Amino acid sequence: MKWIDSHIHLDQYKHKEQMKLINDVKRSTEIAGLIAVSMNYRSCRQTLFLAGQHTFVYPALGFHPEQEINKKECEEIYKLIEANVERLVAIGEVGLPYYLHQEKKGIVIEPHIEILEKFVDLAKRYDLPIVLHAVYEDADIVCDLLEQYKISRAHFHWFKGSKETMERMIQKGYYISITPDVLQKEKIRKIVSFYPIEYMMVETDGPWEFQAGIMTHPFMIRDVLKEISLIKNISIDKVAEQIYQNTVQFYRKR
């Protein structure tokens, strides 16, 4: 049984934890790779550096939407993407600021959509997958944009949303990924039950903490796969193989 962590902020780990994680992956026969997403320009540079050091780190560059917009910084990221397009497996993490909007009422969404549209355009231009932070009603706005640009390879990480939105995403062949949150949240288990396994991946979103005081690690994905197996009533080996192949085909990496 093997898997790829389809969404991890490797550069965001503290140095000691990052080194432990990297060494664990080197020794592991189960963890076949890490899709390393980025937060901002500095993060993009660090992600590229880590990918240059370790063949199992596959880089994605982007600007995380849950932060204040910095147009100048985003312009630098666009240039970085274009300069390194042959090295990238995806554009991401990008999307819309659902949680920021909840915290700060009155945020104007249009500038965030404008930034996202530029990343979508780059994904289309360079035939790269796009890794999305888009939950609840934001996902429908993002779907509109993806359809406008005829994007087929879209990965909605740690997705949360309505059945109607999921039906739309399934029709377009968009992927979602499941975190260790599935072990704790009934709403995530319902999403797993509804969404076809053919369009499913697994992730940690590390270093996001799921258990207080415990470092989030790709080894946690073993339990995620077991939970998906129980929910879907499919053997763990078949679940693991299907999800591994999904991830390889989506990101075109082995």
Coordinates of C-alpha atoms in Angstrom, one line a residue:
M1 CA 0.0 0.0 0.0
K2 CA 1.3 3.4 -0.9
W3 CA 0.1 6.9 -1.3
I4 CA 0.9 10.5 -2.2
D5 CA 0.2 13.4 0.1
S6 CA -1.7 15.5 -2.4
H7 CA -1.5 18.8 -0.4
I8 CA 1.1 19.7 2.1
H9 CA 2.8 23.0 3.0
L10 CA 6.2 21.4 3.5
D11 CA 8.0 24.8 3.7
Q12 CA 5.8 25.9 6.6
Y13 CA 7.1 23.3 9.0
K14 CA 9.6 24.3 11.7
H15 CA 13.1 23.2 10.5
K16 CA 13.5 20.3 12.9
E17 CA 10.1 18.9 12.1
Q18 CA 10.7 19.5 8.3
M19 CA 13.9 17.5 8.5
K20 CA 12.3 14.6 10.4
L21 CA 9.4 14.5 7.9
I22 CA 11.8 14.5 4.9
N23 CA 13.9 11.7 6.5
D24 CA 10.8 9.7 7.3
V25 CA 9.6 9.9 3.7
K26 CA 13.0 8.9 2.4
R27 CA 12.8 5.7 4.5
S28 CA 9.2 5.0 3.8
T29 CA 7.9 2.4 1.4
E30 CA 4.4 3.8 1.7
I31 CA 4.8 7.5 1.1
A32 CA 5.5 7.9 -2.6
G33 CA 5.5 11.6 -2.9
L34 CA 4.4 15.0 -1.6
I35 CA 2.6 17.7 -3.6
A36 CA 4.1 20.8 -2.0
V37 CA 1.9 23.8 -2.3
S38 CA 2.9 27.5 -1.6
M39 CA 1.5 30.4 0.4
N40 CA 3.2 33.5 -0.9
Y41 CA 6.3 34.6 -2.9
R42 CA 8.8 33.6 -0.2
S43 CA 7.0 30.3 0.3
C44 CA 7.2 29.7 -3.5
R45 CA 10.9 30.1 -3.5
Q46 CA 11.3 27.7 -0.5
T47 CA 9.1 25.2 -2.2
L48 CA 11.2 25.3 -5.3
F49 CA 14.3 24.9 -3.2
L50 CA 12.9 21.8 -1.4
A51 CA 11.8 20.3 -4.7
G52 CA 15.4 20.8 -6.0
Q53 CA 16.8 18.9 -3.0
H54 CA 14.3 16.0 -2.9
T55 CA 12.9 14.1 -5.9
F56 CA 9.8 13.1 -4.0
V57 CA 8.8 16.8 -3.5
Y58 CA 6.6 18.0 -6.4
P59 CA 6.2 21.8 -6.4
A60 CA 3.1 23.9 -6.9
L61 CA 3.3 27.7 -6.8
G62 CA 0.5 30.1 -5.8
F63 CA -0.8 32.7 -3.4
H64 CA -3.0 31.5 -0.5
P65 CA -6.3 33.4 -0.6
E66 CA -6.8 33.6 3.2
Q67 CA -4.6 36.7 3.5
E68 CA -4.6 40.3 2.5
I69 CA -4.0 40.8 -1.2
N70 CA -0.6 42.0 -2.3
K71 CA -0.8 42.6 -6.0
K72 CA 2.9 43.3 -6.4
E73 CA 3.8 40.0 -4.7
C74 CA 1.3 38.2 -6.9
E75 CA 2.9 39.7 -10.0
E76 CA 6.3 38.3 -8.8
I77 CA 4.6 34.9 -8.3
Y78 CA 3.2 35.0 -11.9
K79 CA 6.7 35.6 -13.2
L80 CA 8.1 32.8 -11.0
I81 CA 5.5 30.4 -12.4
E82 CA 6.4 31.3 -16.0
A83 CA 10.1 31.0 -15.3
N84 CA 9.8 27.5 -13.7
V85 CA 6.8 26.1 -15.5
E86 CA 8.8 22.9 -16.6
R87 CA 9.5 22.1 -13.0
L88 CA 5.9 22.5 -11.7
V89 CA 3.2 19.9 -11.2
A90 CA 0.5 22.5 -10.5
I91 CA -0.5 26.0 -9.6
G92 CA -1.6 26.4 -6.0
E93 CA -2.6 27.0 -3.5
V94 CA -5.0 29.6 -4.8
G95 CA -8.7 30.3 -4.4
L96 CA -11.1 32.6 -2.4
P97 CA -11.0 33.8 1.2
Y98 CA -14.0 32.2 2.7
Y99 CA -12.7 32.2 6.3
L100 CA -11.2 35.6 6.1
H101 CA -14.6 36.9 4.8
Q102 CA -16.3 35.3 7.9
E103 CA -13.8 37.0 10.2
K104 CA -13.9 40.4 8.5
K105 CA -17.3 41.3 7.3
G106 CA -17.5 43.6 4.4
I107 CA -14.4 42.3 2.5
V108 CA -14.8 43.0 -1.2
I109 CA -14.5 39.7 -3.1
E110 CA -13.9 41.1 -6.6
P111 CA -10.1 41.8 -6.1
H112 CA -9.7 38.2 -4.9
I113 CA -11.5 36.9 -7.9
E114 CA -9.3 39.0 -10.2
I115 CA -6.1 37.5 -8.6
L116 CA -7.6 34.0 -8.9
E117 CA -8.5 34.5 -12.5
K118 CA -4.9 35.3 -13.4
F119 CA -3.8 32.0 -11.8
V120 CA -6.6 30.2 -13.7
D121 CA -5.3 31.8 -16.9
L122 CA -1.8 30.6 -16.2
A123 CA -3.1 27.1 -15.5
K124 CA -4.9 27.1 -18.9
R125 CA -2.0 28.6 -20.8
Y126 CA 0.6 26.1 -19.5
D127 CA -1.7 23.1 -19.2
L128 CA -1.1 22.8 -15.4
P129 CA -3.5 21.5 -12.8
I130 CA -4.8 24.0 -10.3
V131 CA -5.0 23.4 -6.6
L132 CA -7.9 25.3 -5.0
H133 CA -9.0 26.6 -1.6
A134 CA -12.7 27.0 -2.3
V135 CA -15.4 25.9 0.1
Y136 CA -19.1 26.4 0.6
E137 CA -20.6 29.1 -1.7
D138 CA -17.1 30.2 -2.8
A139 CA -16.8 26.9 -4.7
D140 CA -19.6 27.9 -7.1
I141 CA -17.8 31.1 -8.0
V142 CA -14.7 29.2 -8.6
C143 CA -16.5 26.6 -10.7
D144 CA -17.9 29.5 -12.9
L145 CA -14.3 30.6 -13.5
L146 CA -13.0 27.1 -14.2
E147 CA -15.8 26.6 -16.7
Q148 CA -15.2 29.9 -18.4
Y149 CA -11.5 29.0 -19.0
K150 CA -12.4 25.3 -19.8
I151 CA -10.1 24.0 -17.0
S152 CA -10.4 20.2 -16.7
R153 CA -7.8 19.4 -14.0
A154 CA -9.0 21.1 -10.8
H155 CA -8.2 19.9 -7.3
F156 CA -10.5 21.2 -4.5
H157 CA -8.4 20.5 -1.4
W158 CA -10.2 19.8 1.9
F159 CA -13.5 20.5 0.2
K160 CA -16.6 21.4 2.2
G161 CA -19.9 22.3 0.4
S162 CA -23.4 21.4 -0.7
K163 CA -24.6 18.3 -2.5
E164 CA -25.6 20.6 -5.4
T165 CA -22.1 22.0 -5.7
M166 CA -20.6 18.5 -5.5
E167 CA -22.9 17.3 -8.3
R168 CA -21.6 20.2 -10.4
M169 CA -18.0 19.3 -9.6
I170 CA -18.5 15.6 -10.3
Q171 CA -20.0 16.4 -13.7
K172 CA -16.9 18.4 -14.6
G173 CA -14.6 15.7 -13.3
Y174 CA -13.0 17.9 -10.6
Y175 CA -11.2 16.2 -7.8
I176 CA -11.4 16.6 -4.0
S177 CA -8.9 15.4 -1.3
I178 CA -9.7 14.1 2.1
T179 CA -7.7 15.0 5.3
P180 CA -7.5 13.4 8.7
D181 CA -10.5 15.5 9.5
V182 CA -12.6 12.6 8.2
L183 CA -11.8 10.8 11.5
Q184 CA -13.4 13.6 13.5
K185 CA -16.2 15.2 11.4
E186 CA -19.4 13.7 10.2
K187 CA -19.8 16.3 7.5
I188 CA -16.5 15.1 5.9
R189 CA -17.6 11.5 6.1
K190 CA -20.8 12.4 4.3
I191 CA -18.8 14.1 1.5
V192 CA -16.7 10.9 1.2
S193 CA -19.8 8.8 1.0
F194 CA -21.3 11.0 -1.8
Y195 CA -18.2 11.8 -3.9
P196 CA -17.0 9.1 -6.4
I197 CA -13.7 7.5 -5.3
E198 CA -12.6 7.9 -9.0
Y199 CA -12.3 11.7 -8.3
M200 CA -10.7 11.5 -4.8
M201 CA -7.3 12.0 -3.4
V202 CA -5.8 12.2 0.2
E203 CA -3.9 14.9 1.9
T204 CA -2.7 16.2 5.3
D205 CA -2.6 20.0 4.7
G206 CA 0.3 19.9 7.1
P207 CA 1.5 21.5 9.2
W208 CA -2.2 22.1 10.1
E209 CA -2.7 20.4 13.4
F210 CA -5.4 17.8 13.8
Q211 CA -4.4 16.5 17.2
A212 CA -3.1 18.9 19.8
G213 CA 0.6 18.6 20.3
I214 CA 1.1 16.0 17.5
M215 CA 2.9 17.0 14.3
T216 CA 0.8 16.4 11.2
H217 CA 2.6 13.8 9.2
P218 CA 1.9 12.0 5.9
F219 CA 1.8 8.7 7.9
M220 CA -1.6 9.9 9.1
I221 CA -2.9 9.2 5.6
R222 CA -3.0 5.5 6.4
D223 CA -5.9 6.1 8.8
V224 CA -7.6 8.3 6.3
L225 CA -7.5 5.5 3.7
K226 CA -8.9 3.1 6.3
E227 CA -11.8 5.4 7.0
I228 CA -12.6 5.9 3.4
S229 CA -12.5 2.1 3.0
L230 CA -15.1 1.8 5.8
I231 CA -17.3 4.5 4.5
K232 CA -17.2 3.2 0.9
N233 CA -17.3 -0.4 1.9
I234 CA -14.4 -1.1 -0.4
S235 CA -11.3 -3.0 0.7
I236 CA -8.4 -0.9 1.9
D237 CA -6.1 -2.2 -0.8
K238 CA -8.5 -1.2 -3.5
V239 CA -9.1 2.2 -2.0
A240 CA -5.3 2.8 -1.6
E241 CA -4.6 1.7 -5.2
Q242 CA -7.4 3.7 -6.7
I243 CA -6.5 6.9 -4.9
Y244 CA -2.8 6.5 -5.6
Q245 CA -3.6 6.1 -9.3
N246 CA -5.9 9.0 -9.3
T247 CA -3.2 11.2 -7.9
V248 CA -0.5 10.0 -10.3
Q249 CA -2.8 10.5 -13.3
F250 CA -4.0 13.9 -12.1
Y251 CA -0.5 15.2 -11.4
R252 CA 1.2 13.1 -14.1
K253 CA 3.8 12.0 -11.6
R254 CA 5.1 8.7 -10.3

